[in-house]
């Protein structure tokens, strides 16, 4: 009994199963953060297949964890063994998450018939028009992650979010958050791509520029032209919108994690706004730059296509902040 509550003693099998389910839950939470809300994806089906994959890869997983649990409950193992057991469960979750990040599964199994992106609005009226416009600069990732586009909201998985921004950018406090904002503004993933774009636009050699980045930019610009995402006259001159969208969302995430104040968050978004205003004259230009930058990020046409689908929805859906808010206001 603890704090007036009575707890039933679990069997080793129950402890093992709980550990396995906890590992999968952790993986699914991280997958939601990493993959966002891919339209039509059935997360329950994904979880079932992950469980099946775990059991196929380690047929006696439950037996192994049962033995570990039995040793732990009997108390006849030393502290190092208990620690190693805990680390194994954490590694199980990490392995599952890596499988998800690598899309190491049959994606067709997880999609329903509805394949459109949703623009969600809470309509809670907590933000004024200027705040809504600042938040709209981060709309592509808000849509990708199935979050509201009209409120800073509350991140349900704060612990997972803290781990993600730590692993992505080593952001763990106010200082590190502002350091990454500064890096995204100055360099991020756009600076090298922009050098390639400038050389291509001016008919110059790309000697001295990273060859992989030259290849990535060529691949994505060709894809955008071949698929009528843009034409020769509207090829984005910069990929910086990809980093600006991330700056807005990093500010929001850092606030949700408690690393910065709300005032800090809006100041970060204002910095992104100033740079966006200096580089673009419309939401469409901004969106096309995001599409290019997202594709060039990993040199992946699928990333480019996903970004284009989201941007296209933001440019036509009546619920979109991009249609409701003027670019220049």
mmCIF file of C-alpha atoms in Angstrom:
data_model
loop_
_atom_site.group_PDB
_atom_site.id
_atom_site.type_symbol
_atom_site.label_atom_id
_atom_site.label_comp_id
_atom_site.label_asym_id
_atom_site.label_seq_id
_atom_site.Cartn_x
_atom_site.Cartn_y
_atom_site.Cartn_z
ATOM 1 C CA UNK A 1 0.000 0.000 0.000
ATOM 2 C CA UNK A 2 1.277 3.481 -0.910
ATOM 3 C CA UNK A 3 -0.428 6.850 -0.274
ATOM 4 C CA UNK A 4 -3.575 4.986 0.759
ATOM 5 C CA UNK A 5 -3.707 2.998 -2.494
ATOM 6 C CA UNK A 6 -3.383 -0.759 -2.833
ATOM 7 C CA UNK A 7 -1.445 -2.151 -5.775
ATOM 8 C CA UNK A 8 -1.700 -5.703 -7.051
ATOM 9 C CA UNK A 9 1.595 -7.499 -7.439
ATOM 10 C CA UNK A 10 2.412 -8.136 -11.081
ATOM 11 C CA UNK A 11 3.672 -11.439 -12.381
ATOM 12 C CA UNK A 12 7.001 -11.504 -14.240
ATOM 13 C CA UNK A 13 5.056 -12.042 -17.483
ATOM 14 C CA UNK A 14 2.948 -8.951 -16.808
ATOM 15 C CA UNK A 15 6.034 -6.906 -15.989
ATOM 16 C CA UNK A 16 7.676 -8.051 -19.207
ATOM 17 C CA UNK A 17 4.632 -7.242 -21.292
ATOM 18 C CA UNK A 18 4.353 -3.804 -19.676
ATOM 19 C CA UNK A 19 7.998 -3.114 -20.470
ATOM 20 C CA UNK A 20 7.464 -4.116 -24.081
ATOM 21 C CA UNK A 21 4.343 -1.956 -24.393
ATOM 22 C CA UNK A 22 6.150 0.975 -22.792
ATOM 23 C CA UNK A 23 8.952 0.632 -25.339
ATOM 24 C CA UNK A 24 6.455 0.656 -28.200
ATOM 25 C CA UNK A 25 4.559 3.614 -26.705
ATOM 26 C CA UNK A 26 7.806 5.572 -26.517
ATOM 27 C CA UNK A 27 8.594 4.696 -30.120
ATOM 28 C CA UNK A 28 5.133 5.699 -31.314
ATOM 29 C CA UNK A 29 5.351 9.043 -29.514
ATOM 30 C CA UNK A 30 8.695 9.765 -31.137
ATOM 31 C CA UNK A 31 7.338 8.636 -34.502
ATOM 32 C CA UNK A 32 4.454 11.084 -34.175
ATOM 33 C CA UNK A 33 6.938 13.889 -33.562
ATOM 34 C CA UNK A 34 9.289 12.815 -36.351
ATOM 35 C CA UNK A 35 6.801 11.790 -39.030
ATOM 36 C CA UNK A 36 3.937 14.066 -38.146
ATOM 37 C CA UNK A 37 0.417 13.209 -39.163
ATOM 38 C CA UNK A 38 0.856 11.623 -42.577
ATOM 39 C CA UNK A 39 -2.594 11.781 -44.197
ATOM 40 C CA UNK A 40 -4.486 8.524 -43.942
ATOM 41 C CA UNK A 41 -1.850 6.816 -41.820
ATOM 42 C CA UNK A 42 -3.406 4.426 -39.325
ATOM 43 C CA UNK A 43 -1.175 4.611 -36.257
ATOM 44 C CA UNK A 44 -2.904 1.639 -34.591
ATOM 45 C CA UNK A 45 -2.101 -0.586 -37.567
ATOM 46 C CA UNK A 46 1.473 0.670 -37.481
ATOM 47 C CA UNK A 47 1.771 -0.204 -33.798
ATOM 48 C CA UNK A 48 0.432 -3.705 -34.447
ATOM 49 C CA UNK A 49 2.962 -4.286 -37.217
ATOM 50 C CA UNK A 50 5.810 -2.967 -35.065
ATOM 51 C CA UNK A 51 4.831 -5.430 -32.341
ATOM 52 C CA UNK A 52 4.802 -8.220 -34.917
ATOM 53 C CA UNK A 53 8.206 -7.145 -36.230
ATOM 54 C CA UNK A 54 9.645 -7.113 -32.711
ATOM 55 C CA UNK A 55 8.365 -10.595 -32.013
ATOM 56 C CA UNK A 56 9.577 -11.885 -35.394
ATOM 57 C CA UNK A 57 13.028 -10.409 -34.837
ATOM 58 C CA UNK A 58 13.241 -11.706 -31.272
ATOM 59 C CA UNK A 59 10.758 -14.619 -30.988
ATOM 60 C CA UNK A 60 11.495 -15.138 -27.324
ATOM 61 C CA UNK A 61 11.433 -11.435 -26.399
ATOM 62 C CA UNK A 62 8.727 -11.877 -23.776
ATOM 63 C CA UNK A 63 10.570 -14.875 -22.311
ATOM 64 C CA UNK A 64 13.787 -12.869 -22.121
ATOM 65 C CA UNK A 65 12.068 -9.937 -20.443
ATOM 66 C CA UNK A 66 10.206 -12.337 -18.144
ATOM 67 C CA UNK A 67 13.532 -13.760 -16.981
ATOM 68 C CA UNK A 68 14.851 -10.245 -16.471
ATOM 69 C CA UNK A 69 11.748 -9.287 -14.540
ATOM 70 C CA UNK A 70 11.939 -12.434 -12.433
ATOM 71 C CA UNK A 71 15.540 -11.676 -11.493
ATOM 72 C CA UNK A 72 14.575 -8.132 -10.642
ATOM 73 C CA UNK A 73 11.628 -9.108 -8.478
ATOM 74 C CA UNK A 74 13.626 -11.780 -6.665
ATOM 75 C CA UNK A 75 16.265 -9.210 -5.860
ATOM 76 C CA UNK A 76 19.120 -11.650 -6.518
ATOM 77 C CA UNK A 77 20.956 -9.526 -9.074
ATOM 78 C CA UNK A 78 23.322 -6.646 -8.534
ATOM 79 C CA UNK A 79 22.733 -3.013 -9.448
ATOM 80 C CA UNK A 80 24.688 -3.264 -12.723
ATOM 81 C CA UNK A 81 22.421 -6.038 -13.984
ATOM 82 C CA UNK A 82 19.305 -4.066 -13.103
ATOM 83 C CA UNK A 83 20.761 -1.035 -14.895
ATOM 84 C CA UNK A 84 21.606 -3.107 -17.980
ATOM 85 C CA UNK A 85 18.080 -4.502 -18.039
ATOM 86 C CA UNK A 86 16.660 -0.998 -18.029
ATOM 87 C CA UNK A 87 19.053 0.038 -20.783
ATOM 88 C CA UNK A 88 17.934 -2.908 -22.910
ATOM 89 C CA UNK A 89 14.314 -1.800 -22.715
ATOM 90 C CA UNK A 90 15.366 1.711 -23.722
ATOM 91 C CA UNK A 91 17.382 0.310 -26.617
ATOM 92 C CA UNK A 92 14.355 -1.710 -27.733
ATOM 93 C CA UNK A 93 12.408 1.545 -28.018
ATOM 94 C CA UNK A 94 15.291 3.246 -29.831
ATOM 95 C CA UNK A 95 15.521 0.399 -32.342
ATOM 96 C CA UNK A 96 11.810 0.596 -33.065
ATOM 97 C CA UNK A 97 12.013 4.354 -33.476
ATOM 98 C CA UNK A 98 14.941 4.036 -35.869
ATOM 99 C CA UNK A 99 12.916 1.553 -37.907
ATOM 100 C CA UNK A 100 10.124 4.101 -38.094
ATOM 101 C CA UNK A 101 12.482 6.925 -39.054
ATOM 102 C CA UNK A 102 13.951 4.769 -41.801
ATOM 103 C CA UNK A 103 10.418 3.869 -42.898
ATOM 104 C CA UNK A 104 11.498 0.249 -42.569
ATOM 105 C CA UNK A 105 8.007 -1.107 -43.044
ATOM 106 C CA UNK A 106 5.415 -1.466 -45.777
ATOM 107 C CA UNK A 107 3.919 2.031 -45.745
ATOM 108 C CA UNK A 108 0.941 0.992 -47.883
ATOM 109 C CA UNK A 109 -0.303 -1.087 -44.959
ATOM 110 C CA UNK A 110 -0.893 2.020 -42.865
ATOM 111 C CA UNK A 111 -2.840 4.269 -45.222
ATOM 112 C CA UNK A 112 -6.586 4.766 -45.355
ATOM 113 C CA UNK A 113 -8.518 6.164 -48.287
ATOM 114 C CA UNK A 114 -8.320 9.792 -47.117
ATOM 115 C CA UNK A 115 -5.047 11.144 -48.490
ATOM 116 C CA UNK A 116 -5.458 14.904 -48.026
ATOM 117 C CA UNK A 117 -3.647 17.094 -45.538
ATOM 118 C CA UNK A 118 -5.809 18.725 -42.881
ATOM 119 C CA UNK A 119 -5.503 22.315 -41.750
ATOM 120 C CA UNK A 120 -6.707 22.360 -38.151
ATOM 121 C CA UNK A 121 -7.967 25.399 -36.253
ATOM 122 C CA UNK A 122 -8.824 25.521 -32.569
ATOM 123 C CA UNK A 123 -10.750 28.821 -32.932
ATOM 124 C CA UNK A 124 -9.920 29.552 -29.301
ATOM 125 C CA UNK A 125 -9.310 33.239 -30.040
ATOM 126 C CA UNK A 126 -6.211 33.420 -27.842
ATOM 127 C CA UNK A 127 -3.976 35.075 -30.474
ATOM 128 C CA UNK A 128 -4.292 38.490 -32.106
ATOM 129 C CA UNK A 129 -3.881 38.997 -35.849
ATOM 130 C CA UNK A 130 -0.164 39.777 -35.667
ATOM 131 C CA UNK A 131 0.538 36.704 -33.551
ATOM 132 C CA UNK A 132 -1.490 34.567 -35.945
ATOM 133 C CA UNK A 133 0.556 35.888 -38.877
ATOM 134 C CA UNK A 134 3.824 35.112 -37.106
ATOM 135 C CA UNK A 135 2.641 31.604 -36.301
ATOM 136 C CA UNK A 136 1.545 31.177 -39.926
ATOM 137 C CA UNK A 137 5.217 31.320 -40.942
ATOM 138 C CA UNK A 138 5.542 27.914 -39.279
ATOM 139 C CA UNK A 139 2.314 26.533 -40.775
ATOM 140 C CA UNK A 140 3.880 23.819 -42.997
ATOM 141 C CA UNK A 141 5.255 21.981 -39.969
ATOM 142 C CA UNK A 142 2.069 22.609 -37.983
ATOM 143 C CA UNK A 143 0.099 20.902 -40.750
ATOM 144 C CA UNK A 144 2.695 18.142 -41.054
ATOM 145 C CA UNK A 145 2.440 17.435 -37.329
ATOM 146 C CA UNK A 146 -1.371 17.660 -37.278
ATOM 147 C CA UNK A 147 -1.340 20.669 -34.936
ATOM 148 C CA UNK A 148 -3.585 23.711 -34.766
ATOM 149 C CA UNK A 149 -2.525 26.632 -36.926
ATOM 150 C CA UNK A 150 -4.167 29.317 -34.766
ATOM 151 C CA UNK A 151 -2.810 28.647 -31.278
ATOM 152 C CA UNK A 152 0.574 27.970 -29.720
ATOM 153 C CA UNK A 153 -1.191 25.120 -27.961
ATOM 154 C CA UNK A 154 0.332 22.582 -25.649
ATOM 155 C CA UNK A 155 2.654 19.754 -26.652
ATOM 156 C CA UNK A 156 1.249 16.507 -25.293
ATOM 157 C CA UNK A 157 4.549 14.664 -25.329
ATOM 158 C CA UNK A 158 6.810 17.198 -23.632
ATOM 159 C CA UNK A 159 9.400 14.636 -22.514
ATOM 160 C CA UNK A 160 9.667 13.230 -26.033
ATOM 161 C CA UNK A 161 9.818 16.756 -27.444
ATOM 162 C CA UNK A 162 12.668 17.659 -25.094
ATOM 163 C CA UNK A 163 14.571 14.571 -26.231
ATOM 164 C CA UNK A 164 13.958 15.346 -29.895
ATOM 165 C CA UNK A 165 15.213 18.934 -29.852
ATOM 166 C CA UNK A 166 18.143 17.812 -27.731
ATOM 167 C CA UNK A 167 19.090 15.086 -30.223
ATOM 168 C CA UNK A 168 18.399 17.227 -33.295
ATOM 169 C CA UNK A 169 20.059 20.466 -32.194
ATOM 170 C CA UNK A 170 21.406 19.944 -28.651
ATOM 171 C CA UNK A 171 18.827 22.423 -27.371
ATOM 172 C CA UNK A 172 18.443 22.008 -23.623
ATOM 173 C CA UNK A 173 17.986 25.569 -22.339
ATOM 174 C CA UNK A 174 17.484 29.207 -23.353
ATOM 175 C CA UNK A 175 21.065 29.786 -24.446
ATOM 176 C CA UNK A 176 21.231 26.741 -26.703
ATOM 177 C CA UNK A 177 17.817 27.564 -28.202
ATOM 178 C CA UNK A 178 18.980 31.018 -29.266
ATOM 179 C CA UNK A 179 22.265 29.613 -30.564
ATOM 180 C CA UNK A 180 20.369 27.296 -32.931
ATOM 181 C CA UNK A 181 18.060 30.112 -34.049
ATOM 182 C CA UNK A 182 21.157 32.131 -34.938
ATOM 183 C CA UNK A 183 22.688 29.164 -36.780
ATOM 184 C CA UNK A 184 19.502 28.530 -38.758
ATOM 185 C CA UNK A 185 19.421 32.180 -39.802
ATOM 186 C CA UNK A 186 23.072 32.363 -40.819
ATOM 187 C CA UNK A 187 23.620 28.906 -42.262
ATOM 188 C CA UNK A 188 21.156 26.129 -41.457
ATOM 189 C CA UNK A 189 20.490 23.975 -44.493
ATOM 190 C CA UNK A 190 19.939 26.891 -46.867
ATOM 191 C CA UNK A 191 23.320 28.628 -47.105
ATOM 192 C CA UNK A 192 25.166 26.019 -49.176
ATOM 193 C CA UNK A 193 22.070 25.368 -51.300
ATOM 194 C CA UNK A 194 21.752 29.096 -51.989
ATOM 195 C CA UNK A 195 25.344 29.214 -53.247
ATOM 196 C CA UNK A 196 24.495 26.441 -55.703
ATOM 197 C CA UNK A 197 21.313 28.217 -56.806
ATOM 198 C CA UNK A 198 23.213 31.468 -57.389
ATOM 199 C CA UNK A 199 25.864 29.694 -59.477
ATOM 200 C CA UNK A 200 23.210 27.917 -61.551
ATOM 201 C CA UNK A 201 21.230 31.138 -62.047
ATOM 202 C CA UNK A 202 24.311 33.036 -63.208
ATOM 203 C CA UNK A 203 25.657 30.225 -65.358
ATOM 204 C CA UNK A 204 28.765 29.906 -63.197
ATOM 205 C CA UNK A 205 30.801 26.857 -62.278
ATOM 206 C CA UNK A 206 30.024 25.209 -58.965
ATOM 207 C CA UNK A 207 33.664 24.416 -58.273
ATOM 208 C CA UNK A 208 34.449 24.790 -54.590
ATOM 209 C CA UNK A 209 30.882 24.012 -53.521
ATOM 210 C CA UNK A 210 30.097 20.704 -51.851
ATOM 211 C CA UNK A 211 29.469 18.197 -54.660
ATOM 212 C CA UNK A 212 26.709 16.408 -52.771
ATOM 213 C CA UNK A 213 24.848 19.679 -52.301
ATOM 214 C CA UNK A 214 25.220 20.518 -55.992
ATOM 215 C CA UNK A 215 23.718 17.137 -56.813
ATOM 216 C CA UNK A 216 20.880 17.595 -54.311
ATOM 217 C CA UNK A 217 19.930 21.045 -55.617
ATOM 218 C CA UNK A 218 20.023 19.836 -59.224
ATOM 219 C CA UNK A 219 17.880 16.819 -58.358
ATOM 220 C CA UNK A 220 15.203 18.841 -56.567
ATOM 221 C CA UNK A 221 15.040 21.750 -59.030
ATOM 222 C CA UNK A 222 14.715 19.266 -61.900
ATOM 223 C CA UNK A 223 11.959 17.459 -59.998
ATOM 224 C CA UNK A 224 10.080 20.699 -59.377
ATOM 225 C CA UNK A 225 10.314 21.670 -63.051
ATOM 226 C CA UNK A 226 9.419 18.234 -64.414
ATOM 227 C CA UNK A 227 6.371 17.996 -62.132
ATOM 228 C CA UNK A 228 5.171 21.562 -62.825
ATOM 229 C CA UNK A 229 5.661 22.640 -59.231
ATOM 230 C CA UNK A 230 7.335 25.709 -60.674
ATOM 231 C CA UNK A 231 8.693 26.906 -64.022
ATOM 232 C CA UNK A 232 12.034 28.359 -65.023
ATOM 233 C CA UNK A 233 10.873 31.862 -64.103
ATOM 234 C CA UNK A 234 9.675 30.873 -60.642
ATOM 235 C CA UNK A 235 12.433 28.555 -59.427
ATOM 236 C CA UNK A 236 13.077 29.772 -55.856
ATOM 237 C CA UNK A 237 16.192 31.903 -55.513
ATOM 238 C CA UNK A 238 16.741 30.662 -51.966
ATOM 239 C CA UNK A 239 15.936 27.683 -49.744
ATOM 240 C CA UNK A 240 15.841 29.777 -46.579
ATOM 241 C CA UNK A 241 12.102 29.313 -45.966
ATOM 242 C CA UNK A 242 12.831 25.726 -44.883
ATOM 243 C CA UNK A 243 14.975 27.090 -42.055
ATOM 244 C CA UNK A 244 12.560 29.941 -41.240
ATOM 245 C CA UNK A 245 9.674 27.498 -40.811
ATOM 246 C CA UNK A 246 11.871 25.530 -38.428
ATOM 247 C CA UNK A 247 12.884 28.671 -36.518
ATOM 248 C CA UNK A 248 9.228 29.487 -35.819
ATOM 249 C CA UNK A 249 8.540 25.966 -34.620
ATOM 250 C CA UNK A 250 11.765 25.703 -32.635
ATOM 251 C CA UNK A 251 10.698 28.848 -30.779
ATOM 252 C CA UNK A 252 7.315 27.270 -30.079
ATOM 253 C CA UNK A 253 8.848 23.970 -28.966
ATOM 254 C CA UNK A 254 11.425 25.667 -26.721
ATOM 255 C CA UNK A 255 8.581 27.591 -25.067
ATOM 256 C CA UNK A 256 6.530 24.422 -24.612
ATOM 257 C CA UNK A 257 9.554 22.739 -23.019
ATOM 258 C CA UNK A 258 9.915 25.636 -20.584
ATOM 259 C CA UNK A 259 13.310 26.721 -21.926
ATOM 260 C CA UNK A 260 12.235 30.221 -22.989
ATOM 261 C CA UNK A 261 9.487 32.679 -22.085
ATOM 262 C CA UNK A 262 6.497 33.443 -24.279
ATOM 263 C CA UNK A 263 8.044 36.841 -25.011
ATOM 264 C CA UNK A 264 11.219 35.094 -26.169
ATOM 265 C CA UNK A 265 9.122 32.880 -28.439
ATOM 266 C CA UNK A 266 7.421 35.823 -30.165
ATOM 267 C CA UNK A 267 10.763 37.607 -30.532
ATOM 268 C CA UNK A 268 12.167 34.534 -32.266
ATOM 269 C CA UNK A 269 9.201 34.477 -34.625
ATOM 270 C CA UNK A 270 9.683 38.201 -35.332
ATOM 271 C CA UNK A 271 13.269 37.505 -36.394
ATOM 272 C CA UNK A 272 11.998 34.873 -38.824
ATOM 273 C CA UNK A 273 9.379 37.344 -40.092
ATOM 274 C CA UNK A 274 11.963 40.048 -40.784
ATOM 275 C CA UNK A 275 14.076 37.648 -42.835
ATOM 276 C CA UNK A 276 11.043 36.275 -44.677
ATOM 277 C CA UNK A 277 9.866 39.796 -45.564
ATOM 278 C CA UNK A 278 13.313 40.648 -46.909
ATOM 279 C CA UNK A 279 13.345 37.607 -49.201
ATOM 280 C CA UNK A 280 9.754 37.043 -50.348
ATOM 281 C CA UNK A 281 6.749 39.048 -51.500
ATOM 282 C CA UNK A 282 4.006 36.453 -51.049
ATOM 283 C CA UNK A 283 2.993 33.286 -49.230
ATOM 284 C CA UNK A 284 3.402 31.434 -52.535
ATOM 285 C CA UNK A 285 7.051 32.467 -52.902
ATOM 286 C CA UNK A 286 7.670 31.559 -49.287
ATOM 287 C CA UNK A 287 5.959 28.195 -49.750
ATOM 288 C CA UNK A 288 7.923 27.301 -52.891
ATOM 289 C CA UNK A 289 11.167 28.098 -51.071
ATOM 290 C CA UNK A 290 10.086 25.742 -48.289
ATOM 291 C CA UNK A 291 9.344 23.023 -50.867
ATOM 292 C CA UNK A 292 12.801 23.407 -52.381
ATOM 293 C CA UNK A 293 14.545 23.544 -49.018
ATOM 294 C CA UNK A 294 12.742 20.522 -47.644
ATOM 295 C CA UNK A 295 13.721 18.489 -50.707
ATOM 296 C CA UNK A 296 17.325 19.665 -50.724
ATOM 297 C CA UNK A 297 17.603 18.932 -46.975
ATOM 298 C CA UNK A 298 18.148 15.239 -47.678
ATOM 299 C CA UNK A 299 18.252 15.338 -51.454
ATOM 300 C CA UNK A 300 14.935 13.447 -51.460
ATOM 301 C CA UNK A 301 12.191 13.988 -54.046
ATOM 302 C CA UNK A 302 9.658 12.374 -51.703
ATOM 303 C CA UNK A 303 10.380 15.080 -49.119
ATOM 304 C CA UNK A 304 9.938 17.668 -51.855
ATOM 305 C CA UNK A 305 6.607 16.175 -52.925
ATOM 306 C CA UNK A 306 5.311 16.002 -49.351
ATOM 307 C CA UNK A 307 6.236 19.643 -48.787
ATOM 308 C CA UNK A 308 4.539 20.635 -52.042
ATOM 309 C CA UNK A 309 1.311 18.865 -51.077
ATOM 310 C CA UNK A 310 1.244 20.723 -47.760
ATOM 311 C CA UNK A 311 2.045 24.087 -49.353
ATOM 312 C CA UNK A 312 -0.575 23.546 -52.073
ATOM 313 C CA UNK A 313 -3.168 22.891 -49.358
ATOM 314 C CA UNK A 314 -2.123 26.023 -47.486
ATOM 315 C CA UNK A 315 -2.519 28.055 -50.678
ATOM 316 C CA UNK A 316 -6.045 26.843 -51.494
ATOM 317 C CA UNK A 317 -7.831 25.696 -48.322
ATOM 318 C CA UNK A 318 -10.215 28.315 -46.910
ATOM 319 C CA UNK A 319 -9.136 27.368 -43.371
ATOM 320 C CA UNK A 320 -5.523 28.186 -44.180
ATOM 321 C CA UNK A 321 -3.920 31.114 -42.363
ATOM 322 C CA UNK A 322 -2.144 31.870 -45.622
ATOM 323 C CA UNK A 323 -5.482 32.769 -47.218
ATOM 324 C CA UNK A 324 -6.873 34.499 -44.162
ATOM 325 C CA UNK A 325 -3.834 36.656 -43.410
ATOM 326 C CA UNK A 326 -2.075 39.044 -45.772
ATOM 327 C CA UNK A 327 1.611 38.450 -46.393
ATOM 328 C CA UNK A 328 2.549 42.089 -45.830
ATOM 329 C CA UNK A 329 0.421 42.944 -42.775
#
